[in-house]
Amino acid sequence: MAETTTLRRPNLLLAVLGLLTAVAPLAIDMYVPGFPGLGRELAAGEPAVQLSMSAFLIGLVAGQLVIGPLSDGLGRRRLLVPGTAAFALLSATCALLPTAPLLVAGRFLQGCAAAAGLVLARAVLTDSFPRARLPLYFSVLAMILGVAPVLGPLVGGLIVAASGWRAVFWVLSALGLAMLAATWLGVPESLPPARRSAGGLRHAFGSMAVLLGQRAFTGYTLSLGLAAGAMFVYIGASSYVFQDGYGMSSVQYGLVFAVNAGAMLAASASFGLAARRIALPALLTGYLAIAALGALTLTVQAVLAPTLTGTWLCLAVTLFGVGGVFPAVTTITQSIGHARAGAASALSGGAAYLFGALAAPLSGTTVRAMAWVMLASLVLAVLALVLARPWRPLTEKSFA
């Protein structure tokens, strides 16, 4: 009955799931333009300020790994509604905290709460729609994930300029309330009791071990995480490369960032169309090959004769490939883990942000350092894909 109710309003459901997907990446970097003012007001150095972002990412990973598998036994709404309410409350709390250590702790808890919307949006989507339609819908969520990190600093800059860094958290709290209302009205329970797993906490977390015991699932998940690591390296290093290395202004760099984000959006859109005609493992292999080739070319030109045009073009190609990897792996892993959609969503989403958090500090500040780390990450992603054996078709046995 829950599935039928959900499918009667698919557009409303997709809109709400899109909002749930967007809020977490917005919360990651929306307050970045306020870092200088935040540091001055809280008497905190740059490492302490940066730690507040790392704490959010760690919370986002931890929250997904707990909430996802629990939802397979408890249902989606039972965790989604309080999770969104907690995000709104914790965002308001972060706006009031008086010291940097308290802000770091607040950001960790805020990340744990934000994980509810991120991990359960994928699970609800998997519950509610036929597998044949999942590639299209996951491509939509991937496009939102591509847009949100670009809009975050731009919108945050306007808010900080008008009202200071604390106002960013008040805006996030308002978004959390909007998310709560939209969830309450637009997301019915998608996992009826008959389809829920039994056995309590041990079984809930054991389901992740079952999924990781499948060679294909583990290989695809590692491939996604390592590709995400390459993307986070780009995010962490690109401002230094283009502004300090190539002398671009902040406005010009914003244009570079927007164009490269557009390449990721184009890949996500192309995936939704191409998945109708091309087998998902073959399509994923193609996107990952494009990303690795772009990173290899970036590294060669960085070593021999780095140029602004060459760097920009190679990054656009690399990010196009990464933009296709995200929806492809998400669709495949959610299909393999269809009976444990919450656990599958937790592992794939957690891997993306975990590897991103680990790779970002390695990004460096030069085009050569960025290129080498991105290339290494994508080469490892290719090896992980080999582990998954993508030449084997995804049959019903794959979804057991």
PDB file of N, CA, C and O in Angstrom, residues 227-297:
ATOM      1  N   ALA A 227      36.725   7.400  -6.953  1.00  0.00           N
ATOM      2  CA  ALA A 227      36.404   8.458  -7.912  1.00  0.00           C
ATOM      3  C   ALA A 227      35.975   9.725  -7.185  1.00  0.00           C
ATOM      4  O   ALA A 227      36.337  10.842  -7.576  1.00  0.00           O
ATOM      5  N   ALA A 228      35.211   9.553  -6.096  1.00  0.00           N
ATOM      6  CA  ALA A 228      34.831  10.710  -5.287  1.00  0.00           C
ATOM      7  C   ALA A 228      36.052  11.365  -4.666  1.00  0.00           C
ATOM      8  O   ALA A 228      36.124  12.591  -4.540  1.00  0.00           O
ATOM      9  N   GLY A 229      37.043  10.537  -4.288  1.00  0.00           N
ATOM     10  CA  GLY A 229      38.280  11.100  -3.757  1.00  0.00           C
ATOM     11  C   GLY A 229      38.954  12.026  -4.753  1.00  0.00           C
ATOM     12  O   GLY A 229      39.444  13.102  -4.389  1.00  0.00           O
ATOM     13  N   ALA A 230      38.964  11.636  -6.027  1.00  0.00           N
ATOM     14  CA  ALA A 230      39.541  12.503  -7.063  1.00  0.00           C
ATOM     15  C   ALA A 230      38.785  13.817  -7.161  1.00  0.00           C
ATOM     16  O   ALA A 230      39.383  14.895  -7.329  1.00  0.00           O
ATOM     17  N   MET A 231      37.453  13.760  -7.047  1.00  0.00           N
ATOM     18  CA  MET A 231      36.658  14.976  -7.119  1.00  0.00           C
ATOM     19  C   MET A 231      36.947  15.900  -5.935  1.00  0.00           C
ATOM     20  O   MET A 231      37.081  17.126  -6.100  1.00  0.00           O
ATOM     21  N   PHE A 232      37.077  15.342  -4.735  1.00  0.00           N
ATOM     22  CA  PHE A 232      37.351  16.167  -3.564  1.00  0.00           C
ATOM     23  C   PHE A 232      38.758  16.772  -3.622  1.00  0.00           C
ATOM     24  O   PHE A 232      38.988  17.868  -3.110  1.00  0.00           O
ATOM     25  N   VAL A 233      39.696  16.055  -4.232  1.00  0.00           N
ATOM     26  CA  VAL A 233      41.026  16.624  -4.431  1.00  0.00           C
ATOM     27  C   VAL A 233      40.934  17.863  -5.326  1.00  0.00           C
ATOM     28  O   VAL A 233      41.543  18.908  -5.053  1.00  0.00           O
ATOM     29  N   TYR A 234      40.164  17.750  -6.386  1.00  0.00           N
ATOM     30  CA  TYR A 234      39.950  18.907  -7.276  1.00  0.00           C
ATOM     31  C   TYR A 234      39.321  20.065  -6.511  1.00  0.00           C
ATOM     32  O   TYR A 234      39.760  21.222  -6.628  1.00  0.00           O
ATOM     33  N   ILE A 235      38.290  19.782  -5.703  1.00  0.00           N
ATOM     34  CA  ILE A 235      37.622  20.847  -4.956  1.00  0.00           C
ATOM     35  C   ILE A 235      38.590  21.523  -3.997  1.00  0.00           C
ATOM     36  O   ILE A 235      38.604  22.750  -3.853  1.00  0.00           O
ATOM     37  N   GLY A 236      39.439  20.728  -3.340  1.00  0.00           N
ATOM     38  CA  GLY A 236      40.356  21.287  -2.369  1.00  0.00           C
ATOM     39  C   GLY A 236      41.505  22.071  -2.972  1.00  0.00           C
ATOM     40  O   GLY A 236      41.996  23.032  -2.370  1.00  0.00           O
ATOM     41  N   ALA A 237      41.957  21.689  -4.171  1.00  0.00           N
ATOM     42  CA  ALA A 237      43.154  22.306  -4.751  1.00  0.00           C
ATOM     43  C   ALA A 237      42.862  23.335  -5.829  1.00  0.00           C
ATOM     44  O   ALA A 237      43.719  24.178  -6.127  1.00  0.00           O
ATOM     45  N   SER A 238      41.695  23.298  -6.453  1.00  0.00           N
ATOM     46  CA  SER A 238      41.469  24.087  -7.669  1.00  0.00           C
ATOM     47  C   SER A 238      41.553  25.590  -7.439  1.00  0.00           C
ATOM     48  O   SER A 238      42.023  26.330  -8.310  1.00  0.00           O
ATOM     49  N   SER A 239      41.123  26.075  -6.272  1.00  0.00           N
ATOM     50  CA  SER A 239      41.196  27.522  -6.046  1.00  0.00           C
ATOM     51  C   SER A 239      42.646  27.993  -6.019  1.00  0.00           C
ATOM     52  O   SER A 239      42.983  29.064  -6.544  1.00  0.00           O
ATOM     53  N   TYR A 240      43.537  27.190  -5.413  1.00  0.00           N
ATOM     54  CA  TYR A 240      44.958  27.546  -5.391  1.00  0.00           C
ATOM     55  C   TYR A 240      45.559  27.459  -6.801  1.00  0.00           C
ATOM     56  O   TYR A 240      46.335  28.332  -7.213  1.00  0.00           O
ATOM     57  N   VAL A 241      45.196  26.412  -7.538  1.00  0.00           N
ATOM     58  CA  VAL A 241      45.756  26.209  -8.870  1.00  0.00           C
ATOM     59  C   VAL A 241      45.382  27.354  -9.799  1.00  0.00           C
ATOM     60  O   VAL A 241      46.240  27.934 -10.492  1.00  0.00           O
ATOM     61  N   PHE A 242      44.109  27.721  -9.815  1.00  0.00           N
ATOM     62  CA  PHE A 242      43.661  28.712 -10.789  1.00  0.00           C
ATOM     63  C   PHE A 242      43.884  30.149 -10.321  1.00  0.00           C
ATOM     64  O   PHE A 242      44.151  31.025 -11.150  1.00  0.00           O
ATOM     65  N   GLN A 243      43.799  30.403  -9.017  1.00  0.00           N
ATOM     66  CA  GLN A 243      43.980  31.782  -8.550  1.00  0.00           C
ATOM     67  C   GLN A 243      45.448  32.093  -8.259  1.00  0.00           C
ATOM     68  O   GLN A 243      45.973  33.103  -8.735  1.00  0.00           O
ATOM     69  N   ASP A 244      46.108  31.239  -7.492  1.00  0.00           N
ATOM     70  CA  ASP A 244      47.511  31.484  -7.179  1.00  0.00           C
ATOM     71  C   ASP A 244      48.425  31.081  -8.335  1.00  0.00           C
ATOM     72  O   ASP A 244      49.367  31.796  -8.671  1.00  0.00           O
ATOM     73  N   GLY A 245      48.143  29.917  -8.946  1.00  0.00           N
ATOM     74  CA  GLY A 245      49.018  29.417 -10.000  1.00  0.00           C
ATOM     75  C   GLY A 245      48.856  30.138 -11.325  1.00  0.00           C
ATOM     76  O   GLY A 245      49.845  30.474 -11.988  1.00  0.00           O
ATOM     77  N   TYR A 246      47.591  30.391 -11.729  1.00  0.00           N
ATOM     78  CA  TYR A 246      47.342  31.011 -13.031  1.00  0.00           C
ATOM     79  C   TYR A 246      46.887  32.463 -12.926  1.00  0.00           C
ATOM     80  O   TYR A 246      46.585  33.092 -13.945  1.00  0.00           O
ATOM     81  N   GLY A 247      46.815  33.004 -11.725  1.00  0.00           N
ATOM     82  CA  GLY A 247      46.528  34.428 -11.538  1.00  0.00           C
ATOM     83  C   GLY A 247      45.104  34.843 -11.851  1.00  0.00           C
ATOM     84  O   GLY A 247      44.860  36.012 -12.173  1.00  0.00           O
ATOM     85  N   MET A 248      44.158  33.936 -11.736  1.00  0.00           N
ATOM     86  CA  MET A 248      42.773  34.290 -12.008  1.00  0.00           C
ATOM     87  C   MET A 248      42.150  34.976 -10.791  1.00  0.00           C
ATOM     88  O   MET A 248      42.558  34.750  -9.651  1.00  0.00           O
ATOM     89  N   SER A 249      41.164  35.829 -11.053  1.00  0.00           N
ATOM     90  CA  SER A 249      40.424  36.459  -9.965  1.00  0.00           C
ATOM     91  C   SER A 249      39.423  35.467  -9.396  1.00  0.00           C
ATOM     92  O   SER A 249      39.170  34.411  -9.984  1.00  0.00           O
ATOM     93  N   SER A 250      38.819  35.825  -8.267  1.00  0.00           N
ATOM     94  CA  SER A 250      37.820  34.935  -7.672  1.00  0.00           C
ATOM     95  C   SER A 250      36.603  34.774  -8.577  1.00  0.00           C
ATOM     96  O   SER A 250      36.005  33.694  -8.639  1.00  0.00           O
ATOM     97  N   VAL A 251      36.256  35.834  -9.297  1.00  0.00           N
ATOM     98  CA  VAL A 251      35.132  35.755 -10.229  1.00  0.00           C
ATOM     99  C   VAL A 251      35.466  34.826 -11.388  1.00  0.00           C
ATOM    100  O   VAL A 251      34.643  33.983 -11.797  1.00  0.00           O
ATOM    101  N   GLN A 252      36.663  34.952 -11.927  1.00  0.00           N
ATOM    102  CA  GLN A 252      37.083  34.072 -13.024  1.00  0.00           C
ATOM    103  C   GLN A 252      37.161  32.623 -12.562  1.00  0.00           C
ATOM    104  O   GLN A 252      36.764  31.708 -13.296  1.00  0.00           O
ATOM    105  N   TYR A 253      37.658  32.416 -11.351  1.00  0.00           N
ATOM    106  CA  TYR A 253      37.696  31.054 -10.825  1.00  0.00           C
ATOM    107  C   TYR A 253      36.290  30.498 -10.655  1.00  0.00           C
ATOM    108  O   TYR A 253      36.042  29.312 -10.919  1.00  0.00           O
ATOM    109  N   GLY A 254      35.357  31.338 -10.226  1.00  0.00           N
ATOM    110  CA  GLY A 254      33.972  30.895 -10.108  1.00  0.00           C
ATOM    111  C   GLY A 254      33.424  30.414 -11.439  1.00  0.00           C
ATOM    112  O   GLY A 254      32.660  29.439 -11.496  1.00  0.00           O
ATOM    113  N   LEU A 255      33.842  31.070 -12.527  1.00  0.00           N
ATOM    114  CA  LEU A 255      33.419  30.642 -13.860  1.00  0.00           C
ATOM    115  C   LEU A 255      33.999  29.267 -14.184  1.00  0.00           C
ATOM    116  O   LEU A 255      33.297  28.394 -14.712  1.00  0.00           O
ATOM    117  N   VAL A 256      35.277  29.065 -13.883  1.00  0.00           N
ATOM    118  CA  VAL A 256      35.916  27.760 -14.115  1.00  0.00           C
ATOM    119  C   VAL A 256      35.181  26.675 -13.334  1.00  0.00           C
ATOM    120  O   VAL A 256      34.849  25.610 -13.872  1.00  0.00           O
ATOM    121  N   PHE A 257      34.902  26.950 -12.075  1.00  0.00           N
ATOM    122  CA  PHE A 257      34.239  25.966 -11.224  1.00  0.00           C
ATOM    123  C   PHE A 257      32.847  25.646 -11.759  1.00  0.00           C
ATOM    124  O   PHE A 257      32.424  24.484 -11.787  1.00  0.00           O
ATOM    125  N   ALA A 258      32.138  26.679 -12.228  1.00  0.00           N
ATOM    126  CA  ALA A 258      30.784  26.475 -12.744  1.00  0.00           C
ATOM    127  C   ALA A 258      30.797  25.647 -14.027  1.00  0.00           C
ATOM    128  O   ALA A 258      29.950  24.774 -14.225  1.00  0.00           O
ATOM    129  N   VAL A 259      31.757  25.923 -14.919  1.00  0.00           N
ATOM    130  CA  VAL A 259      31.834  25.170 -16.177  1.00  0.00           C
ATOM    131  C   VAL A 259      32.157  23.708 -15.896  1.00  0.00           C
ATOM    132  O   VAL A 259      31.568  22.792 -16.498  1.00  0.00           O
ATOM    133  N   ASN A 260      33.086  23.469 -14.986  1.00  0.00           N
ATOM    134  CA  ASN A 260      33.430  22.085 -14.661  1.00  0.00           C
ATOM    135  C   ASN A 260      32.264  21.364 -13.985  1.00  0.00           C
ATOM    136  O   ASN A 260      32.044  20.168 -14.215  1.00  0.00           O
ATOM    137  N   ALA A 261      31.520  22.093 -13.168  1.00  0.00           N
ATOM    138  CA  ALA A 261      30.315  21.497 -12.589  1.00  0.00           C
ATOM    139  C   ALA A 261      29.299  21.188 -13.679  1.00  0.00           C
ATOM    140  O   ALA A 261      28.585  20.181 -13.615  1.00  0.00           O
ATOM    141  N   GLY A 262      29.250  22.058 -14.692  1.00  0.00           N
ATOM    142  CA  GLY A 262      28.369  21.797 -15.825  1.00  0.00           C
ATOM    143  C   GLY A 262      28.740  20.517 -16.552  1.00  0.00           C
ATOM    144  O   GLY A 262      27.871  19.796 -17.058  1.00  0.00           O
ATOM    145  N   ALA A 263      30.041  20.219 -16.605  1.00  0.00           N
ATOM    146  CA  ALA A 263      30.477  18.965 -17.229  1.00  0.00           C
ATOM    147  C   ALA A 263      29.959  17.768 -16.443  1.00  0.00           C
ATOM    148  O   ALA A 263      29.528  16.767 -17.026  1.00  0.00           O
ATOM    149  N   MET A 264      29.973  17.874 -15.122  1.00  0.00           N
ATOM    150  CA  MET A 264      29.442  16.784 -14.301  1.00  0.00           C
ATOM    151  C   MET A 264      27.931  16.635 -14.499  1.00  0.00           C
ATOM    152  O   MET A 264      27.406  15.522 -14.577  1.00  0.00           O
ATOM    153  N   LEU A 265      27.240  17.769 -14.600  1.00  0.00           N
ATOM    154  CA  LEU A 265      25.792  17.718 -14.823  1.00  0.00           C
ATOM    155  C   LEU A 265      25.476  17.072 -16.166  1.00  0.00           C
ATOM    156  O   LEU A 265      24.532  16.281 -16.294  1.00  0.00           O
ATOM    157  N   ALA A 266      26.266  17.417 -17.179  1.00  0.00           N
ATOM    158  CA  ALA A 266      26.050  16.839 -18.512  1.00  0.00           C
ATOM    159  C   ALA A 266      26.227  15.327 -18.473  1.00  0.00           C
ATOM    160  O   ALA A 266      25.472  14.583 -19.112  1.00  0.00           O
ATOM    161  N   ALA A 267      27.218  14.856 -17.721  1.00  0.00           N
ATOM    162  CA  ALA A 267      27.440  13.417 -17.611  1.00  0.00           C
ATOM    163  C   ALA A 267      26.267  12.739 -16.912  1.00  0.00           C
ATOM    164  O   ALA A 267      25.806  11.675 -17.342  1.00  0.00           O
ATOM    165  N   SER A 268      25.775  13.355 -15.838  1.00  0.00           N
ATOM    166  CA  SER A 268      24.641  12.768 -15.116  1.00  0.00           C
ATOM    167  C   SER A 268      23.417  12.688 -16.020  1.00  0.00           C
ATOM    168  O   SER A 268      22.693  11.683 -16.024  1.00  0.00           O
ATOM    169  N   ALA A 269      23.187  13.751 -16.802  1.00  0.00           N
ATOM    170  CA  ALA A 269      22.047  13.746 -17.717  1.00  0.00           C
ATOM    171  C   ALA A 269      22.230  12.700 -18.806  1.00  0.00           C
ATOM    172  O   ALA A 269      21.287  11.989 -19.164  1.00  0.00           O
ATOM    173  N   SER A 270      23.442  12.577 -19.337  1.00  0.00           N
ATOM    174  CA  SER A 270      23.687  11.602 -20.392  1.00  0.00           C
ATOM    175  C   SER A 270      23.534  10.180 -19.876  1.00  0.00           C
ATOM    176  O   SER A 270      23.099   9.283 -20.607  1.00  0.00           O
ATOM    177  N   PHE A 271      23.864   9.964 -18.603  1.00  0.00           N
ATOM    178  CA  PHE A 271      23.700   8.630 -18.035  1.00  0.00           C
ATOM    179  C   PHE A 271      22.239   8.206 -18.042  1.00  0.00           C
ATOM    180  O   PHE A 271      21.902   7.073 -18.392  1.00  0.00           O
ATOM    181  N   GLY A 272      21.360   9.122 -17.641  1.00  0.00           N
ATOM    182  CA  GLY A 272      19.951   8.788 -17.597  1.00  0.00           C
ATOM    183  C   GLY A 272      19.401   8.364 -18.945  1.00  0.00           C
ATOM    184  O   GLY A 272      18.520   7.504 -19.039  1.00  0.00           O
ATOM    185  N   LEU A 273      19.936   8.937 -20.035  1.00  0.00           N
ATOM    186  CA  LEU A 273      19.497   8.583 -21.384  1.00  0.00           C
ATOM    187  C   LEU A 273      20.205   7.325 -21.883  1.00  0.00           C
ATOM    188  O   LEU A 273      19.573   6.433 -22.457  1.00  0.00           O
ATOM    189  N   ALA A 274      21.520   7.255 -21.654  1.00  0.00           N
ATOM    190  CA  ALA A 274      22.302   6.136 -22.194  1.00  0.00           C
ATOM    191  C   ALA A 274      21.969   4.822 -21.513  1.00  0.00           C
ATOM    192  O   ALA A 274      22.090   3.747 -22.120  1.00  0.00           O
ATOM    193  N   ALA A 275      21.538   4.876 -20.243  1.00  0.00           N
ATOM    194  CA  ALA A 275      21.250   3.645 -19.503  1.00  0.00           C
ATOM    195  C   ALA A 275      20.097   2.864 -20.107  1.00  0.00           C
ATOM    196  O   ALA A 275      19.923   1.680 -19.806  1.00  0.00           O
ATOM    197  N   ARG A 276      19.308   3.513 -20.948  1.00  0.00           N
ATOM    198  CA  ARG A 276      18.204   2.803 -21.603  1.00  0.00           C
ATOM    199  C   ARG A 276      18.703   1.850 -22.682  1.00  0.00           C
ATOM    200  O   ARG A 276      18.006   0.912 -23.053  1.00  0.00           O
ATOM    201  N   ARG A 277      19.906   2.108 -23.198  1.00  0.00           N
ATOM    202  CA  ARG A 277      20.392   1.332 -24.346  1.00  0.00           C
ATOM    203  C   ARG A 277      21.681   0.568 -24.059  1.00  0.00           C
ATOM    204  O   ARG A 277      22.028  -0.343 -24.802  1.00  0.00           O
ATOM    205  N   ILE A 278      22.413   0.956 -23.028  1.00  0.00           N
ATOM    206  CA  ILE A 278      23.725   0.362 -22.748  1.00  0.00           C
ATOM    207  C   ILE A 278      23.687  -0.278 -21.368  1.00  0.00           C
ATOM    208  O   ILE A 278      23.148   0.294 -20.413  1.00  0.00           O
ATOM    209  N   ALA A 279      24.274  -1.469 -21.251  1.00  0.00           N
ATOM    210  CA  ALA A 279      24.332  -2.159 -19.965  1.00  0.00           C
ATOM    211  C   ALA A 279      25.077  -1.303 -18.939  1.00  0.00           C
ATOM    212  O   ALA A 279      26.089  -0.657 -19.257  1.00  0.00           O
ATOM    213  N   LEU A 280      24.578  -1.291 -17.708  1.00  0.00           N
ATOM    214  CA  LEU A 280      25.139  -0.400 -16.687  1.00  0.00           C
ATOM    215  C   LEU A 280      26.627  -0.625 -16.434  1.00  0.00           C
ATOM    216  O   LEU A 280      27.392   0.348 -16.339  1.00  0.00           O
ATOM    217  N   PRO A 281      27.122  -1.866 -16.304  1.00  0.00           N
ATOM    218  CA  PRO A 281      28.562  -2.034 -16.090  1.00  0.00           C
ATOM    219  C   PRO A 281      29.405  -1.484 -17.242  1.00  0.00           C
ATOM    220  O   PRO A 281      30.462  -0.888 -17.011  1.00  0.00           O
ATOM    221  N   ALA A 282      28.945  -1.676 -18.484  1.00  0.00           N
ATOM    222  CA  ALA A 282      29.679  -1.147 -19.638  1.00  0.00           C
ATOM    223  C   ALA A 282      29.670   0.369 -19.624  1.00  0.00           C
ATOM    224  O   ALA A 282      30.676   1.024 -19.935  1.00  0.00           O
ATOM    225  N   LEU A 283      28.525   0.950 -19.262  1.00  0.00           N
ATOM    226  CA  LEU A 283      28.421   2.402 -19.212  1.00  0.00           C
ATOM    227  C   LEU A 283      29.333   2.970 -18.130  1.00  0.00           C
ATOM    228  O   LEU A 283      30.042   3.969 -18.345  1.00  0.00           O
ATOM    229  N   LEU A 284      29.347   2.331 -16.966  1.00  0.00           N
ATOM    230  CA  LEU A 284      30.238   2.757 -15.890  1.00  0.00           C
ATOM    231  C   LEU A 284      31.694   2.664 -16.322  1.00  0.00           C
ATOM    232  O   LEU A 284      32.491   3.580 -16.054  1.00  0.00           O
ATOM    233  N   THR A 285      32.054   1.575 -16.974  1.00  0.00           N
ATOM    234  CA  THR A 285      33.432   1.406 -17.448  1.00  0.00           C
ATOM    235  C   THR A 285      33.829   2.538 -18.373  1.00  0.00           C
ATOM    236  O   THR A 285      34.945   3.078 -18.294  1.00  0.00           O
ATOM    237  N   GLY A 286      32.914   2.945 -19.250  1.00  0.00           N
ATOM    238  CA  GLY A 286      33.201   4.043 -20.169  1.00  0.00           C
ATOM    239  C   GLY A 286      33.427   5.352 -19.440  1.00  0.00           C
ATOM    240  O   GLY A 286      34.387   6.091 -19.728  1.00  0.00           O
ATOM    241  N   TYR A 287      32.558   5.673 -18.480  1.00  0.00           N
ATOM    242  CA  TYR A 287      32.720   6.925 -17.730  1.00  0.00           C
ATOM    243  C   TYR A 287      34.024   6.931 -16.936  1.00  0.00           C
ATOM    244  O   TYR A 287      34.738   7.955 -16.891  1.00  0.00           O
ATOM    245  N   LEU A 288      34.354   5.807 -16.302  1.00  0.00           N
ATOM    246  CA  LEU A 288      35.581   5.755 -15.513  1.00  0.00           C
ATOM    247  C   LEU A 288      36.808   5.839 -16.407  1.00  0.00           C
ATOM    248  O   LEU A 288      37.818   6.468 -16.037  1.00  0.00           O
ATOM    249  N   ALA A 289      36.740   5.249 -17.603  1.00  0.00           N
ATOM    250  CA  ALA A 289      37.850   5.353 -18.552  1.00  0.00           C
ATOM    251  C   ALA A 289      38.064   6.800 -18.975  1.00  0.00           C
ATOM    252  O   ALA A 289      39.207   7.272 -19.094  1.00  0.00           O
ATOM    253  N   ILE A 290      36.972   7.535 -19.210  1.00  0.00           N
ATOM    254  CA  ILE A 290      37.078   8.953 -19.570  1.00  0.00           C
ATOM    255  C   ILE A 290      37.733   9.743 -18.447  1.00  0.00           C
ATOM    256  O   ILE A 290      38.624  10.575 -18.676  1.00  0.00           O
ATOM    257  N   ALA A 291      37.302   9.474 -17.203  1.00  0.00           N
ATOM    258  CA  ALA A 291      37.876  10.190 -16.059  1.00  0.00           C
ATOM    259  C   ALA A 291      39.367   9.907 -15.918  1.00  0.00           C
ATOM    260  O   ALA A 291      40.175  10.821 -15.709  1.00  0.00           O
ATOM    261  N   ALA A 292      39.749   8.626 -16.038  1.00  0.00           N
ATOM    262  CA  ALA A 292      41.161   8.260 -15.892  1.00  0.00           C
ATOM    263  C   ALA A 292      41.996   8.841 -17.023  1.00  0.00           C
ATOM    264  O   ALA A 292      43.122   9.320 -16.799  1.00  0.00           O
ATOM    265  N   LEU A 293      41.462   8.841 -18.241  1.00  0.00           N
ATOM    266  CA  LEU A 293      42.193   9.412 -19.375  1.00  0.00           C
ATOM    267  C   LEU A 293      42.376  10.914 -19.196  1.00  0.00           C
ATOM    268  O   LEU A 293      43.455  11.457 -19.468  1.00  0.00           O
ATOM    269  N   GLY A 294      41.335  11.586 -18.700  1.00  0.00           N
ATOM    270  CA  GLY A 294      41.460  13.019 -18.438  1.00  0.00           C
ATOM    271  C   GLY A 294      42.510  13.310 -17.393  1.00  0.00           C
ATOM    272  O   GLY A 294      43.308  14.250 -17.529  1.00  0.00           O
ATOM    273  N   ALA A 295      42.548  12.499 -16.320  1.00  0.00           N
ATOM    274  CA  ALA A 295      43.544  12.706 -15.268  1.00  0.00           C
ATOM    275  C   ALA A 295      44.955  12.402 -15.766  1.00  0.00           C
ATOM    276  O   ALA A 295      45.920  13.086 -15.393  1.00  0.00           O
ATOM    277  N   LEU A 296      45.083  11.375 -16.618  1.00  0.00           N
ATOM    278  CA  LEU A 296      46.398  11.058 -17.178  1.00  0.00           C
ATOM    279  C   LEU A 296      46.902  12.203 -18.052  1.00  0.00           C
ATOM    280  O   LEU A 296      48.074  12.616 -17.950  1.00  0.00           O
ATOM    281  N   THR A 297      46.037  12.741 -18.898  1.00  0.00           N
ATOM    282  CA  THR A 297      46.418  13.869 -19.752  1.00  0.00           C
ATOM    283  C   THR A 297      46.754  15.091 -18.910  1.00  0.00           C
ATOM    284  O   THR A 297      47.709  15.826 -19.207  1.00  0.00           O
TER     285      THR A 297
END
